[in-house]
Amino acid sequence: MSAKQTWFIPDCYWPEGGTDAPYVSHEAICVLNPSDQDAALQITLYFEDREPMTGFAAVCGARRTHHVRMDRQKSAAGQTVPRGVPYAAVVRSSVPVYVQYSRCDTTQADMAFLSVIPQSE
Amino acid sequence: MSAKQTWFIPDCYWPEGGTDAPYVSHEAICVLNPSDQDAALQITLYFEDREPMTGFAAVCGARRTHHVRMDRQKSAAGQTVPRGVPYAAVVRSSVPVYVQYSRCDTTQADMAFLSVIPQSE
Amino acid sequence: MSAKQTWFIPDCYWPEGGTDAPYVSHEAICVLNPSDQDAALQITLYFEDREPMTGFAAVCGARRTHHVRMDRQKSAAGQTVPRGVPYAAVVRSSVPVYVQYSRCDTTQADMAFLSVIPQSE
Amino acid sequence: MSAKQTWFIPDCYWPEGGTDAPYVSHEAICVLNPSDQDAALQITLYFEDREPMTGFAAVCGARRTHHVRMDRQKSAAGQTVPRGVPYAAVVRSSVPVYVQYSRCDTTQADMAFLSVIPQSE
């Protein structure tokens, strides 16, 4: 079984500014849960110059996908993802899932994409 | 042998709109089958807010590649892939194959690409 | 040891047309050979509607990288890579190496990139 | 444990020229170190036509990420990364870490991205 409970994304970045349409600058941690149990997700953020931020949570239901938009996330303490600074993320899931990380940057007139399947364990 | 029979693609999205040339907005599930047996492919789509869609099928012949264009797929029930909504895909093959997922988005004047080798088992 | 002798790239495509500068539309099969033996590379191309093409070869020296430009390749029979058609590639190396596949598409005024680490065995 | 001490990036390239804002053309070797020990990083560069360059070093602290900007690196001998030539990189870490390689190319008016999780061992 290649589904995993922990995923590691070294290159996260929420671009500052950008267009409003068709897309805003954003990152998505895309989760696929083909199992029959809901997946509770805990996301920890790592930075270059301070201790990690915890308290970001999401759910991906059984037989569902959830493209978790990091620009819309709020932590339990009401914090949003810091913008314009390099960070990394670790995703922990209560059941094995599949994860893909994608970024859309629209800070120039036309957009650029990147996407990876993170390391897992 | 690294060829696999099941592939998992968490971040699928068929952009709405876009240019007509040189490319339309599209996704491709690219299959490589270097074996001597044809590969029958079954594709299941997962969504954020409803049960999975089944019934999408394709063939990748022996010693062939097939870049399966998701914007041209029709299910057995005559359905097309929903446009403008986040989804995920699981590809099952009758024989072990290699899979790569790529997207071309032309909703702005200039296009953006993303591509990954999905998880497999 | 994660270096491998066979690599599989399902989504290859040499775009037709594009700008001349700063980049032409091109694909590169990028090989890293940190070993102390030269790597002899054999590249086989797979298509959607015909038998595979063989006879493409390259060398990546010991302690060297070689970003093999597919738009400049000629087979032993003098053939070039077909342009504007979906294909796939299998790379076989005489010694274990690391491979990354990247494409630069300049068919619109501004370019788009994609890059993956292929499956290997 | 999927964290690794050695990472291999076949397709490196520091584009010549490009815009100044919002981004300069650059590459980043993004390291995530969720462990409680600092990671000392040694980076070796491989080329198409000469012996490898050594002496590039960086640190990724415990519970930190470091997006190592290759355009700002200087070797122990005071050398910078050569610009406009294909190269490859091997990253060695004193403790197991996670690595992602990303490039931002702004040599045209609008930028293009690529990103991969490298091979590891």
Coordinates of C-alpha atoms in Angstrom, one line a residue:
Chain A
M1 CA 0.0 0.0 0.0
S2 CA 1.6 3.3 -1.1
A3 CA -0.9 5.5 0.7
K4 CA 0.9 7.2 3.6
Q5 CA 0.1 9.1 6.8
T6 CA 2.9 11.6 6.8
W7 CA 4.0 13.9 3.9
F8 CA 6.9 16.4 3.6
I9 CA 6.8 19.5 1.4
P10 CA 10.1 21.4 1.5
D11 CA 9.2 24.2 -0.9
C12 CA 6.1 26.2 0.1
Y13 CA 5.6 29.8 -0.6
W14 CA 2.5 32.0 -0.8
P15 CA 3.3 34.7 -3.3
E16 CA 2.4 38.3 -2.4
G17 CA 0.0 40.1 -4.7
G18 CA -1.0 38.8 -8.1
T19 CA -4.1 38.9 -10.3
D20 CA -7.7 38.3 -9.1
A21 CA -8.9 36.4 -12.1
P22 CA -8.9 33.8 -13.4
Y23 CA -6.8 32.7 -10.4
V24 CA -5.3 34.4 -7.3
S25 CA -1.8 33.4 -6.2
H26 CA -2.3 30.3 -4.1
E27 CA -1.0 26.9 -2.9
A28 CA -3.0 23.7 -2.6
I29 CA -2.1 20.6 -0.6
C30 CA -4.2 18.2 -2.6
V31 CA -5.3 15.1 -0.7
L32 CA -6.9 11.9 -2.1
N33 CA -8.6 9.6 0.3
P34 CA -10.0 6.5 -1.5
S35 CA -10.5 4.7 1.7
D36 CA -13.8 4.3 3.6
Q37 CA -12.7 6.3 6.6
D38 CA -12.5 10.1 6.9
A39 CA -9.0 11.5 7.2
A40 CA -8.3 14.1 9.8
L41 CA -5.3 16.2 8.7
Q42 CA -2.9 18.1 10.8
I43 CA -0.5 20.5 9.0
T44 CA 2.7 21.9 10.6
L45 CA 4.6 24.8 9.0
Y46 CA 8.4 25.2 9.2
F47 CA 10.2 28.4 8.7
E48 CA 13.8 29.7 8.1
D49 CA 14.0 31.8 11.3
R50 CA 11.5 30.7 13.9
E51 CA 9.9 27.7 15.6
P52 CA 7.2 25.7 13.7
M53 CA 3.6 26.8 13.6
T54 CA 1.0 24.2 14.5
G55 CA -2.7 24.1 14.7
F56 CA -3.7 24.0 11.0
A57 CA -6.3 21.3 10.5
A58 CA -8.5 20.0 7.7
V59 CA -10.6 16.9 6.8
C60 CA -10.7 14.8 3.7
G61 CA -13.8 12.6 3.8
A62 CA -13.9 8.9 2.9
R63 CA -13.9 8.4 -0.9
R64 CA -13.2 12.1 -1.4
T65 CA -10.5 14.5 -2.5
H66 CA -9.8 17.8 -0.7
H67 CA -7.6 20.4 -2.4
V68 CA -6.7 22.2 0.8
R69 CA -6.2 25.9 -0.1
M70 CA -3.4 27.2 2.1
D71 CA -4.4 30.8 1.4
R72 CA -7.7 30.1 3.2
Q73 CA -6.4 28.2 6.2
K74 CA -6.7 29.4 9.7
S75 CA -5.0 27.8 12.6
A76 CA -6.8 27.0 15.9
A77 CA -5.3 30.2 17.2
G78 CA -6.7 32.2 14.3
Q79 CA -3.4 32.6 12.5
T80 CA -3.1 32.5 8.7
V81 CA -0.2 31.2 6.6
P82 CA 2.5 33.9 6.5
R83 CA 2.7 35.5 3.0
G84 CA 5.9 36.2 1.0
V85 CA 8.2 34.1 3.2
P86 CA 9.8 30.7 2.4
Y87 CA 8.3 27.8 4.4
A88 CA 7.8 24.1 4.4
A89 CA 5.0 21.9 5.5
V90 CA 4.4 18.5 7.1
V91 CA 1.0 16.9 6.7
R92 CA -0.1 14.1 9.1
S93 CA -3.2 12.1 8.4
S94 CA -5.2 9.8 10.7
V95 CA -5.5 7.3 7.8
P96 CA -3.2 6.6 4.8
V97 CA -3.8 9.1 2.0
Y98 CA -2.2 10.4 -1.2
V99 CA -0.9 13.9 -1.4
Q100 CA 0.2 16.3 -4.2
Y101 CA 1.4 19.9 -3.6
S102 CA 0.8 22.6 -6.3
R103 CA 1.4 26.3 -6.5
C104 CA -0.1 28.9 -8.8
D105 CA 1.7 32.2 -8.9
T106 CA 0.0 35.1 -10.6
T107 CA 2.3 38.0 -9.5
Q108 CA 3.1 38.6 -13.1
A109 CA 0.4 39.2 -15.8
D110 CA 0.5 35.6 -16.7
M111 CA 0.7 32.7 -14.2
A112 CA 3.2 30.0 -13.5
F113 CA 2.6 26.6 -12.0
L114 CA 4.6 24.1 -10.1
S115 CA 3.5 20.7 -8.7
V116 CA 5.2 17.8 -6.9
I117 CA 4.4 14.5 -5.2
P118 CA 6.0 15.0 -1.8
Q119 CA 8.2 12.5 0.1
S120 CA 6.2 10.3 2.5
E121 CA 6.5 7.8 5.2
Chain B
M1 CA 9.8 -4.1 -11.8
S2 CA 8.6 -0.5 -11.2
A3 CA 5.7 -0.7 -13.6
K4 CA 2.5 -0.7 -11.6
Q5 CA -1.2 -1.4 -12.0
T6 CA -2.7 1.4 -9.9
W7 CA -1.8 5.1 -10.0
F8 CA -3.1 7.9 -7.8
I9 CA -3.4 11.6 -8.9
P10 CA -4.6 13.9 -6.1
D11 CA -4.5 17.2 -8.0
C12 CA -6.7 17.1 -11.2
Y13 CA -8.5 20.2 -12.6
W14 CA -9.8 20.9 -16.0
P15 CA -9.6 24.7 -16.4
E16 CA -12.6 26.5 -17.8
G17 CA -12.0 28.6 -20.8
G18 CA -8.7 29.4 -22.3
T19 CA -7.2 29.9 -25.8
D20 CA -7.9 27.7 -28.8
A21 CA -4.4 27.7 -30.2
P22 CA -1.8 26.5 -30.0
Y23 CA -3.3 24.5 -27.1
V24 CA -6.7 24.3 -25.4
S25 CA -6.7 24.0 -21.6
H26 CA -6.4 20.3 -21.0
E27 CA -5.1 17.4 -18.8
A28 CA -3.4 14.3 -20.0
I29 CA -2.9 11.0 -18.1
C30 CA 0.1 9.7 -20.1
V31 CA 0.5 6.0 -20.1
L32 CA 3.6 4.0 -21.3
N33 CA 3.2 0.3 -21.9
P34 CA 6.5 -1.2 -23.0
S35 CA 5.1 -4.7 -22.4
D36 CA 3.8 -7.1 -25.1
Q37 CA 0.2 -7.1 -23.8
D38 CA -2.4 -4.4 -24.3
A39 CA -3.3 -2.5 -21.2
A40 CA -7.0 -1.9 -20.4
L41 CA -7.4 1.2 -18.3
Q42 CA -10.2 2.1 -15.9
I43 CA -10.2 5.6 -14.5
T44 CA -12.2 6.6 -11.3
L45 CA -12.7 10.3 -10.5
Y46 CA -13.0 11.6 -6.8
F47 CA -14.6 14.9 -5.8
E48 CA -14.8 17.2 -2.8
D49 CA -18.5 16.9 -2.4
R50 CA -20.0 13.8 -4.0
E51 CA -19.4 10.1 -4.6
P52 CA -16.8 9.0 -7.1
M53 CA -17.6 8.8 -10.8
T54 CA -16.7 5.5 -12.6
G55 CA -17.0 4.2 -16.1
F56 CA -14.1 6.0 -17.8
A57 CA -12.0 3.6 -19.8
A58 CA -9.1 3.7 -22.3
V59 CA -6.6 1.3 -23.9
C60 CA -2.8 1.6 -24.2
G61 CA -1.7 -1.0 -26.7
A62 CA 1.4 -3.2 -26.3
R63 CA 4.6 -1.3 -27.0
R64 CA 2.7 2.0 -27.2
T65 CA 2.1 5.1 -25.3
H66 CA -1.3 6.7 -24.9
H67 CA -1.6 10.3 -23.7
V68 CA -5.2 10.0 -22.5
R69 CA -6.8 13.4 -23.0
M70 CA -9.2 13.9 -20.1
D71 CA -11.1 16.7 -21.9
R72 CA -12.1 14.2 -24.6
Q73 CA -13.1 11.3 -22.3
K74 CA -16.7 10.0 -22.0
S75 CA -17.8 7.5 -19.5
A76 CA -19.9 4.5 -20.3
A77 CA -22.9 6.5 -19.2
G78 CA -22.0 9.3 -21.6
Q79 CA -20.6 11.7 -19.0
T80 CA -17.7 14.0 -19.5
V81 CA -15.2 15.1 -16.9
P82 CA -16.7 18.0 -14.8
R83 CA -15.0 21.3 -15.7
G84 CA -13.8 23.9 -13.2
V85 CA -14.0 21.8 -10.1
P86 CA -11.1 20.2 -8.1
Y87 CA -11.0 16.4 -8.5
A88 CA -8.6 13.5 -8.2
A89 CA -8.1 10.3 -10.3
V90 CA -7.2 6.7 -9.7
V91 CA -6.0 4.7 -12.8
R92 CA -6.2 0.9 -12.8
S93 CA -4.5 -1.0 -15.5
S94 CA -4.9 -4.7 -16.5
V95 CA -1.1 -4.9 -16.8
P96 CA 1.8 -3.0 -15.1
V97 CA 2.4 0.4 -16.9
Y98 CA 4.1 3.7 -16.3
V99 CA 2.0 6.9 -15.7
Q100 CA 2.7 10.6 -15.8
Y101 CA 0.0 13.3 -15.3
S102 CA 0.3 16.7 -17.0
R103 CA -1.9 19.8 -17.2
C104 CA -1.8 22.7 -19.6
D105 CA -3.7 25.8 -18.5
T106 CA -4.4 28.5 -21.2
T107 CA -7.0 30.6 -19.3
Q108 CA -4.6 33.5 -19.5
A109 CA -3.0 34.7 -22.7
D110 CA 0.0 32.6 -22.0
M111 CA -0.1 29.0 -20.8
A112 CA 1.2 27.3 -17.7
F113 CA 2.2 23.6 -17.3
L114 CA 2.5 21.2 -14.4
S115 CA 3.5 17.6 -14.5
V116 CA 4.1 14.8 -11.9
I117 CA 4.8 11.1 -11.7
P118 CA 1.9 9.9 -9.4
Q119 CA 2.1 7.6 -6.5
S120 CA 1.6 3.9 -7.5
E121 CA 1.1 0.5 -6.0
Chain C
M1 CA 21.9 2.9 -4.1
S2 CA 19.1 4.8 -5.9
A3 CA 21.0 5.3 -9.2
K4 CA 19.3 3.1 -11.8
Q5 CA 20.0 1.7 -15.3
T6 CA 16.5 2.1 -16.8
W7 CA 14.2 5.1 -16.7
F8 CA 10.6 5.6 -18.1
I9 CA 9.2 8.9 -19.3
P10 CA 5.5 8.6 -20.3
D11 CA 4.9 12.2 -21.3
C12 CA 7.3 13.4 -24.0
Y13 CA 6.3 16.0 -26.7
W14 CA 8.4 18.2 -28.9
P15 CA 6.3 21.3 -29.5
E16 CA 6.1 22.6 -33.0
G17 CA 7.2 26.2 -33.6
G18 CA 7.9 28.7 -30.8
T19 CA 10.3 31.5 -30.3
D20 CA 14.0 31.5 -31.2
A21 CA 15.3 33.4 -28.1
P22 CA 16.0 33.1 -25.3
Y23 CA 14.9 29.5 -25.7
V24 CA 13.6 27.3 -28.6
S25 CA 10.9 24.8 -27.7
H26 CA 12.8 21.7 -26.5
E27 CA 13.0 18.7 -24.3
A28 CA 16.0 17.5 -22.3
I29 CA 16.7 14.1 -20.7
C30 CA 19.1 15.3 -18.0
V31 CA 21.5 12.6 -16.8
L32 CA 23.8 12.8 -13.8
N33 CA 26.6 10.2 -13.6
P34 CA 28.6 10.7 -10.4
S35 CA 30.3 7.4 -10.8
D36 CA 33.8 6.8 -12.2
Q37 CA 32.7 5.0 -15.3
D38 CA 31.3 6.5 -18.5
A39 CA 27.6 5.8 -19.1
A40 CA 26.5 4.7 -22.6
L41 CA 22.8 5.6 -23.0
Q42 CA 20.3 4.0 -25.4
I43 CA 17.0 5.8 -25.9
T44 CA 13.9 4.1 -27.3
L45 CA 10.8 6.1 -28.3
Y46 CA 7.2 4.8 -28.0
F47 CA 4.3 6.2 -30.0
E48 CA 0.5 6.1 -30.0
D49 CA 0.1 4.5 -33.4
R50 CA 3.3 2.8 -34.5
E51 CA 6.1 0.5 -33.4
P52 CA 8.9 2.0 -31.2
M53 CA 11.9 3.8 -32.7
T54 CA 15.3 2.7 -31.6
G55 CA 18.9 3.8 -32.3
F56 CA 19.1 7.0 -30.3
A57 CA 22.3 7.0 -28.3
A58 CA 24.3 9.4 -26.1
V59 CA 27.1 9.3 -23.6
C60 CA 27.3 10.8 -20.1
G61 CA 31.0 10.7 -19.0
A62 CA 32.2 9.7 -15.5
R63 CA 31.6 12.5 -13.0
R64 CA 29.6 14.5 -15.5
T65 CA 26.1 15.5 -16.3
H66 CA 24.6 15.5 -19.8
H67 CA 21.4 17.4 -20.5
V68 CA 20.5 15.4 -23.7
R69 CA 18.7 17.7 -26.0
M70 CA 16.1 15.6 -27.8
D71 CA 15.6 18.3 -30.5
R72 CA 19.2 17.7 -31.5
Q73 CA 19.3 13.9 -31.4
K74 CA 19.7 11.8 -34.5
S75 CA 19.3 8.0 -34.5
A76 CA 21.8 5.6 -36.1
A77 CA 19.5 5.6 -39.1
G78 CA 19.7 9.4 -39.4
Q79 CA 16.2 10.0 -38.0
T80 CA 15.2 12.9 -35.7
V81 CA 12.6 12.9 -33.0
P82 CA 9.1 13.4 -34.6
R83 CA 7.7 16.8 -33.8
G84 CA 4.2 17.6 -32.6
V85 CA 3.2 14.1 -31.7
P86 CA 2.8 12.5 -28.2
Y87 CA 5.5 10.0 -27.4
A88 CA 7.2 8.3 -24.5
A89 CA 10.8 7.4 -23.8
V90 CA 12.8 4.6 -22.1
V91 CA 16.4 5.4 -21.3
R92 CA 18.8 2.5 -20.7
S93 CA 22.3 3.2 -19.2
S94 CA 25.3 0.9 -19.1
V95 CA 25.9 2.0 -15.5
P96 CA 23.5 3.3 -12.8
V97 CA 22.7 7.0 -13.2
Y98 CA 20.1 9.7 -12.2
V99 CA 17.6 11.1 -14.7
Q100 CA 15.3 14.1 -14.8
Y101 CA 13.1 15.0 -17.8
S102 CA 12.3 18.7 -18.5
R103 CA 10.4 20.4 -21.3
C104 CA 10.4 24.1 -22.3
D105 CA 7.5 25.1 -24.6
T106 CA 7.8 28.5 -26.3
T107 CA 4.9 28.2 -28.8
Q108 CA 3.3 31.2 -27.1
A109 CA 5.0 34.5 -26.6
D110 CA 6.0 33.4 -23.1
M111 CA 7.3 30.0 -22.2
A112 CA 6.1 27.2 -19.9
F113 CA 8.1 24.5 -18.2
L114 CA 7.5 21.1 -16.8
S115 CA 9.9 18.7 -15.1
V116 CA 9.7 15.3 -13.5
I117 CA 12.0 12.6 -12.0
P118 CA 10.8 9.6 -14.0
Q119 CA 10.1 6.1 -12.7
S120 CA 13.1 3.8 -12.7
E121 CA 14.2 0.2 -12.1
Chain D
M1 CA 12.1 6.9 7.7
S2 CA 12.1 8.6 4.3
A3 CA 14.4 11.5 5.2
K4 CA 17.7 11.0 3.4
Q5 CA 21.3 12.2 3.6
T6 CA 22.1 12.4 -0.1
W7 CA 20.0 14.0 -2.9
F8 CA 20.6 14.0 -6.7
I9 CA 19.4 16.8 -9.0
P10 CA 20.2 16.1 -12.6
D11 CA 18.6 19.3 -14.2
C12 CA 20.1 22.5 -12.7
Y13 CA 20.4 25.7 -14.7
W14 CA 20.8 29.3 -13.6
P15 CA 19.2 31.3 -16.4
E16 CA 21.1 34.4 -17.7
G17 CA 19.3 37.7 -17.5
G18 CA 15.6 38.1 -16.6
T19 CA 13.4 40.6 -14.8
D20 CA 14.3 42.2 -11.5
A21 CA 10.8 42.1 -10.0
P22 CA 8.8 40.4 -8.6
Y23 CA 11.5 37.7 -9.0
V24 CA 15.0 37.4 -10.4
S25 CA 15.8 34.2 -12.3
H26 CA 16.9 31.8 -9.6
E27 CA 17.2 28.2 -8.4
A28 CA 16.5 27.0 -4.8
I29 CA 17.5 23.8 -3.2
C30 CA 14.7 23.7 -0.5
V31 CA 15.7 21.7 2.6
L32 CA 13.3 20.6 5.4
N33 CA 14.8 19.5 8.6
P34 CA 12.1 18.5 11.1
S35 CA 14.7 16.8 13.3
D36 CA 16.2 18.2 16.5
Q37 CA 19.8 18.3 15.1
D38 CA 21.2 21.0 12.8
A39 CA 21.9 19.7 9.3
A40 CA 25.3 20.7 7.7
L41 CA 24.9 20.6 3.9
Q42 CA 27.6 20.1 1.3
I43 CA 26.7 20.7 -2.3
T44 CA 28.7 19.4 -5.3
L45 CA 28.2 20.7 -8.8
Y46 CA 28.6 18.5 -11.9
F47 CA 29.1 19.8 -15.4
E48 CA 29.1 18.6 -19.0
D49 CA 32.7 19.4 -19.8
R50 CA 34.8 19.7 -16.7
E51 CA 35.5 18.1 -13.3
P52 CA 33.0 18.7 -10.4
M53 CA 33.1 21.9 -8.3
T54 CA 33.0 21.4 -4.5
G55 CA 33.1 23.7 -1.5
F56 CA 29.5 24.9 -1.5
A57 CA 28.0 24.7 2.0
A58 CA 24.9 25.7 3.9
V59 CA 23.1 24.9 7.2
C60 CA 19.5 24.0 7.8
G61 CA 18.8 24.3 11.5
A62 CA 16.9 21.9 13.6
R63 CA 13.1 22.3 13.1
R64 CA 13.7 24.7 10.2
T65 CA 13.5 24.9 6.5
H66 CA 16.2 26.5 4.3
H67 CA 15.4 27.4 0.8
V68 CA 19.1 27.6 -0.4
R69 CA 19.3 30.2 -3.1
M70 CA 21.9 28.9 -5.6
D71 CA 22.3 32.4 -7.1
R72 CA 23.6 33.6 -3.8
Q73 CA 25.9 30.7 -3.0
K74 CA 29.7 31.2 -2.8
S75 CA 32.1 28.3 -2.4
A76 CA 34.9 28.2 0.1
A77 CA 37.2 29.3 -2.7
G78 CA 34.9 32.3 -3.4
Q79 CA 33.4 30.9 -6.6
T80 CA 29.7 31.4 -7.6
V81 CA 27.6 29.0 -9.5
P82 CA 28.3 29.3 -13.3
R83 CA 25.4 31.0 -15.1
G84 CA 23.9 29.9 -18.4
V85 CA 25.4 26.4 -18.4
P86 CA 23.7 23.0 -17.8
Y87 CA 24.8 21.5 -14.5
A88 CA 23.7 19.0 -11.9
A89 CA 23.9 18.9 -8.1
V90 CA 24.4 16.4 -5.3
V91 CA 23.5 17.5 -1.8
R92 CA 24.9 15.7 1.2
S93 CA 23.5 16.3 4.7
S94 CA 25.0 15.5 8.1
V95 CA 21.5 14.3 9.2
P96 CA 18.5 12.9 7.2
V97 CA 16.5 15.7 5.6
Y98 CA 13.8 16.3 2.9
V99 CA 14.8 18.1 -0.3
Q100 CA 12.9 19.8 -3.2
Y101 CA 14.5 21.6 -6.1
S102 CA 12.7 24.5 -7.8
R103 CA 13.6 26.9 -10.6
C104 CA 12.1 30.3 -11.5
D105 CA 13.0 31.6 -15.0
T106 CA 12.2 35.2 -15.8
T107 CA 14.2 35.6 -19.0
Q108 CA 10.9 36.4 -20.7
A109 CA 8.5 39.0 -19.7
D110 CA 6.5 36.4 -17.8
M111 CA 8.1 33.7 -15.6
A112 CA 8.1 29.9 -15.8
F113 CA 8.5 27.5 -12.9
L114 CA 9.7 23.9 -12.5
S115 CA 10.0 21.8 -9.4
V116 CA 10.9 18.2 -8.5
I117 CA 11.5 16.0 -5.5
P118 CA 15.0 14.6 -6.4
Q119 CA 16.1 11.0 -6.1
S120 CA 17.7 10.2 -2.7
E121 CA 19.6 7.5 -0.9

